[in-house]
Tab-separated table of C-alpha atoms in Angstrom:
chain	number	residue	atom	x	y	z
A	190	CYS	CA	-6.976	10.429	10.355
A	191	ARG	CA	-4.163	9.105	12.730
A	192	PRO	CA	-4.542	6.487	14.886
A	193	ASP	CA	-4.819	7.695	19.019
A	194	GLU	CA	-5.573	6.849	22.155
A	195	ALA	CA	-8.964	6.953	22.564
A	196	THR	CA	-9.860	5.453	19.327
A	197	LEU	CA	-7.637	2.453	19.707
A	198	GLU	CA	-9.093	2.065	23.272
A	199	ARG	CA	-12.869	1.858	21.362
A	200	LEU	CA	-11.971	-0.266	18.909
A	201	GLY	CA	-10.345	-2.755	22.123
A	202	ALA	CA	-13.688	-2.559	23.920
A	203	ALA	CA	-15.371	-3.019	20.393
A	204	LEU	CA	-13.099	-6.543	20.104
A	205	ALA	CA	-13.652	-7.381	23.049
A	206	GLY	CA	-15.061	-10.633	23.476
A	207	LEU	CA	-15.322	-11.009	19.289
A	208	ASP	CA	-13.522	-13.993	17.741
A	209	VAL	CA	-11.697	-12.568	14.849
A	210	GLY	CA	-9.832	-14.968	12.601
A	211	LEU	CA	-8.792	-12.513	9.997
A	212	LEU	CA	-7.414	-8.985	10.058
A	213	VAL	CA	-7.225	-7.261	6.832
A	214	ASN	CA	-4.836	-3.928	6.997
A	215	ASN	CA	-5.985	-1.800	3.705
A	216	ALA	CA	-6.482	1.543	3.949
A	217	GLY	CA	-3.668	3.577	3.212
A	218	ALA	CA	-2.504	7.522	1.526
A	219	SER	CA	-0.036	8.829	-0.811
A	220	TYR	CA	0.453	11.564	-2.306
A	221	GLU	CA	-1.949	13.626	-5.070
A	222	HIS	CA	1.030	13.284	-7.445
A	223	PRO	CA	4.173	11.405	-7.484
A	224	ARG	CA	6.642	14.874	-5.687
A	225	PHE	CA	9.898	15.679	-4.824
A	226	LEU	CA	10.255	15.355	-1.021
A	227	GLU	CA	11.574	18.702	-0.087
A	228	GLU	CA	7.433	19.730	-2.142
A	229	VAL	CA	5.843	17.847	0.654
A	230	ASP	CA	4.773	19.524	3.377
A	231	ALA	CA	4.997	17.929	7.224
A	232	ALA	CA	1.277	17.325	7.671
A	233	THR	CA	0.910	15.106	4.509
A	234	GLU	CA	3.566	13.133	5.513
A	235	VAL	CA	3.031	12.789	9.271
A	236	ASP	CA	-0.304	11.836	7.584
A	237	LEU	CA	1.124	9.593	5.154
A	238	LEU	CA	3.322	7.783	8.015
A	239	ALA	CA	0.277	7.142	10.490
A	240	ILE	CA	-1.937	5.419	8.016
A	241	ASN	CA	0.665	3.921	6.455
A	242	THR	CA	2.671	2.181	9.391
A	243	LEU	CA	1.298	2.836	12.602
A	244	ALA	CA	-2.129	2.120	11.856
A	245	PRO	CA	-1.790	-1.265	10.391
A	246	THR	CA	1.025	-2.052	13.207
A	247	LEU	CA	-1.103	-1.068	15.650
A	248	LEU	CA	-4.410	-2.929	14.504
A	249	ALA	CA	-2.037	-6.836	14.691
A	250	LYS	CA	-0.971	-5.524	18.593
A	251	LEU	CA	-4.861	-5.672	19.361
A	252	VAL	CA	-6.224	-8.532	17.877
A	253	LEU	CA	-3.397	-10.661	18.323
A	254	PRO	CA	-3.953	-11.665	21.897
A	255	GLY	CA	-6.855	-13.470	20.769
A	256	MET	CA	-5.786	-14.756	17.993
A	257	LYS	CA	-3.434	-16.650	20.775
A	258	ALA	CA	-5.229	-17.557	22.741
A	259	ARG	CA	-7.479	-19.425	20.118
A	260	ARG	CA	-4.153	-20.640	18.443
A	261	ARG	CA	-5.825	-19.803	14.725
A	262	GLY	CA	-5.983	-16.412	12.286
A	263	VAL	CA	-4.512	-14.497	9.536
A	264	ILE	CA	-2.920	-10.567	9.705
A	265	VAL	CA	-3.153	-9.673	6.122
A	266	ASN	CA	-1.876	-6.587	5.043
A	267	ILE	CA	-1.702	-4.915	1.536
A	268	SER	CA	1.206	-2.900	0.905
A	269	SER	CA	2.776	-2.055	-2.195
A	270	GLY	CA	4.859	-3.433	-4.955
A	271	ASN	CA	6.464	-0.007	-4.882
A	272	GLY	CA	7.458	-0.803	-1.578
A	273	LEU	CA	9.457	-3.854	-3.423
A	274	LEU	CA	11.175	-1.874	-5.903
A	275	PRO	CA	14.729	-1.043	-5.755
A	276	SER	CA	13.980	2.344	-5.620
A	277	VAL	CA	10.807	4.801	-6.257
A	278	PRO	CA	11.528	8.044	-6.899
A	279	LEU	CA	8.890	10.927	-6.401
A	280	LEU	CA	7.300	9.128	-3.874
A	281	ALA	CA	9.940	8.642	-1.597
A	282	SER	CA	8.203	8.624	1.611
A	283	TYR	CA	5.519	6.648	0.532
A	284	ALA	CA	7.879	3.534	-0.663
A	285	GLY	CA	9.523	3.695	2.476
A	286	THR	CA	6.030	3.046	4.467
A	287	LYS	CA	4.923	0.402	2.146
A	288	ALA	CA	8.489	-1.163	2.326
A	289	TYR	CA	8.063	-0.736	6.629
A	290	VAL	CA	4.976	-3.131	5.744
A	291	ASN	CA	6.233	-6.032	3.995
A	292	GLN	CA	9.364	-6.398	6.539
A	293	PHE	CA	7.219	-5.804	9.732
A	294	THR	CA	4.842	-8.835	8.152
A	295	ARG	CA	7.333	-10.711	7.468
A	296	SER	CA	9.019	-10.410	10.745
A	297	LEU	CA	5.943	-11.017	12.493
A	298	ASP	CA	5.118	-13.914	10.511
A	299	ALA	CA	7.903	-15.633	11.997
A	300	GLU	CA	7.131	-14.383	15.278
A	301	VAL	CA	3.463	-16.032	15.472
A	302	ARG	CA	3.914	-18.814	13.374
A	303	PRO	CA	5.138	-21.319	16.254
A	304	HIS	CA	1.394	-19.984	18.112
A	305	GLY	CA	-0.182	-21.088	14.791
A	306	LEU	CA	-0.961	-18.110	13.259
A	307	ARG	CA	-0.138	-15.997	9.936
A	308	ALA	CA	0.981	-12.845	9.141
A	309	GLN	CA	0.787	-12.052	5.205
A	310	ASP	CA	2.001	-9.115	3.010
A	311	GLN	CA	-0.232	-8.969	-0.428
A	312	PRO	CA	1.602	-6.247	-2.643
A	313	PRO	CA	-0.293	-5.153	-5.680
A	314	LEU	CA	1.001	-3.197	-8.418
A	315	PHE	CA	-1.850	-0.757	-10.511
A	316	VAL	CA	-5.227	-1.733	-9.497
A	317	ALA	CA	-8.155	0.292	-11.956
A	318	THR	CA	-9.595	2.278	-8.653
A	319	LYS	CA	-10.518	5.610	-8.245
A	320	MET	CA	-6.716	6.842	-7.181
A	321	ALA	CA	-5.141	5.143	-9.956
A	322	LYS	CA	-7.629	6.222	-12.337
A	323	LEU	CA	-6.969	3.595	-15.028
A	324	ARG	CA	-9.333	1.715	-16.848
A	325	PRO	CA	-8.928	-2.120	-16.213
A	326	ARG	CA	-6.630	-4.194	-18.526
A	327	LEU	CA	-4.540	-7.333	-18.427
A	328	ASP	CA	-1.682	-5.362	-16.244
A	329	VAL	CA	-4.515	-3.258	-14.213
A	330	PRO	CA	-6.604	-5.733	-12.805
A	331	SER	CA	-10.566	-4.362	-11.638
A	332	PRO	CA	-10.898	-4.159	-7.182
A	333	GLU	CA	-13.192	-6.911	-8.116
A	334	ALA	CA	-10.763	-8.984	-10.236
A	335	TRP	CA	-7.770	-8.232	-7.227
A	336	ALA	CA	-9.756	-9.021	-4.489
A	337	ARG	CA	-10.532	-12.928	-5.754
A	338	ALA	CA	-7.005	-13.235	-6.760
A	339	ALA	CA	-6.035	-12.200	-3.201
A	340	ALA	CA	-8.654	-13.905	-1.126
A	341	ARG	CA	-7.865	-17.390	-3.107
A	342	GLN	CA	-3.789	-17.135	-1.820
A	343	VAL	CA	-4.673	-15.799	2.414
A	344	GLY	CA	-2.935	-17.422	4.631
A	345	TYR	CA	0.223	-18.492	1.674
A	346	GLU	CA	3.126	-17.433	0.766
A	347	THR	CA	4.635	-14.901	4.020
A	348	SER	CA	4.902	-12.118	1.161
A	349	MET	CA	3.432	-12.682	-2.617
A	350	THR	CA	1.519	-10.631	-5.353
A	351	PRO	CA	-1.333	-12.127	-5.778
A	352	TYR	CA	-2.467	-11.175	-8.866
A	353	TRP	CA	-0.892	-13.599	-11.116
A	354	VAL	CA	0.082	-11.328	-14.157
A	355	HIS	CA	1.594	-8.544	-11.397
A	356	GLY	CA	3.794	-11.564	-9.871
A	357	LEU	CA	5.324	-11.778	-13.438
A	358	MET	CA	5.621	-8.201	-13.709
A	359	MET	CA	7.300	-8.384	-10.431
A	360	ALA	CA	9.903	-11.470	-11.395
A	361	ALA	CA	11.076	-9.470	-14.867
A	362	ILE	CA	11.422	-6.539	-12.254
A	363	ALA	CA	13.134	-8.685	-9.852
A	364	ALA	CA	15.512	-9.980	-12.982
A	365	ALA	CA	16.477	-5.983	-14.475
A	366	PRO	CA	19.252	-4.572	-13.119
A	367	ALA	CA	18.278	-2.084	-10.715
A	368	TRP	CA	20.104	0.934	-12.191
A	369	TYR	CA	17.632	0.378	-15.326
A	370	VAL	CA	14.665	0.058	-13.343
A	371	ASP	CA	15.586	3.260	-11.131
A	372	ARG	CA	15.896	5.298	-14.201
A	373	ALA	CA	12.348	4.222	-15.568
A	374	VAL	CA	10.765	5.032	-12.329
A	375	LEU	CA	11.840	8.025	-12.061
A	376	LYS	CA	11.131	8.396	-15.970
A	377	MET	CA	7.560	7.084	-15.584
A	378	HIS	CA	7.017	9.637	-12.210
A	379	LEU	CA	8.654	12.625	-13.799
A	380	GLY	CA	5.990	12.478	-16.805
A	381	PHE	CA	2.969	12.055	-14.002
A	382	ARG	CA	4.096	14.804	-12.421
A	383	ALA	CA	4.242	17.151	-15.258
A	384	ARG	CA	0.984	16.378	-16.445
A	385	ALA	CA	-0.263	16.743	-12.920
A	386	LEU	CA	1.480	20.131	-12.711
A	387	ARG	CA	-0.176	21.106	-15.896
A	388	ARG	CA	-3.253	20.022	-14.841
A	389	LYS	CA	-3.016	22.316	-11.695
A	390	ALA	CA	-2.060	24.702	-14.150
A	391	ARG	CA	-5.393	24.686	-16.218
A	392	GLU	CA	-7.350	24.596	-13.013
A	393	ALA	CA	-5.999	27.918	-11.628
A	394	ALA	CA	-6.118	29.305	-14.869
A	395	ALA	CA	-10.063	28.034	-14.530
A	396	GLY	CA	-10.345	30.460	-11.539
A	397	PRO	CA	-12.491	29.342	-8.584
A	398	MET	CA	-14.746	27.148	-10.848
A	399	GLY	CA	-11.472	25.093	-11.282
A	400	SER	CA	-11.460	21.987	-8.380
A	401	ALA	CA	-9.014	21.029	-6.629
A	402	GLU	CA	-7.725	17.125	-6.712
A	403	PRO	CA	-8.137	15.908	-2.772
A	404	LYS	CA	-5.138	14.049	-1.093
A	405	LYS	CA	-5.026	10.405	-2.678
A	406	ARG	CA	-6.453	7.114	-0.771
A	407	ARG	CA	-6.085	3.658	-0.779
């Protein structure tokens, strides 16, 4: 799952001669549930950093020469609203990688605009995916609803939350005191962690028939 030189060479060869006008970096990884930093094993941290930060950076490098030569193209990175919050306790590394994607995208956009290109970050909040394990509702759109909103905004603002309810939520968060947001996120994530640990305890008590939850991927 980590990008390596051989994989990048194969991708570069496959892209040679293709007219790539749009790159969407949507792959990502997170913890299976919120955790304190010292609870996360080193291998998970390395995977998290490689998938969430190194992969979109290297993929952008692969398509930029062709885009610059044609003077057209858009790179869209899907980060997360967690990368824009004042703090995200119990998801520290994950939030840090998403903050990297946002800053990387904004900096890249300023770098490539003179060449007729755009880079855009579209950070979502909760979406009703298998990872989130939430049912669709007004503030938790289905993947299809979020994708439709995202497609309509490609190439406009450098960093923007495409789904309108998420945009209102992010505006409210930005207007709230940072200490209040910090406290609310910490309380929410402690609750998520406690429920996940209780579930794991039940699965362990059930014996070999209990199933372990796989690592989450977005």
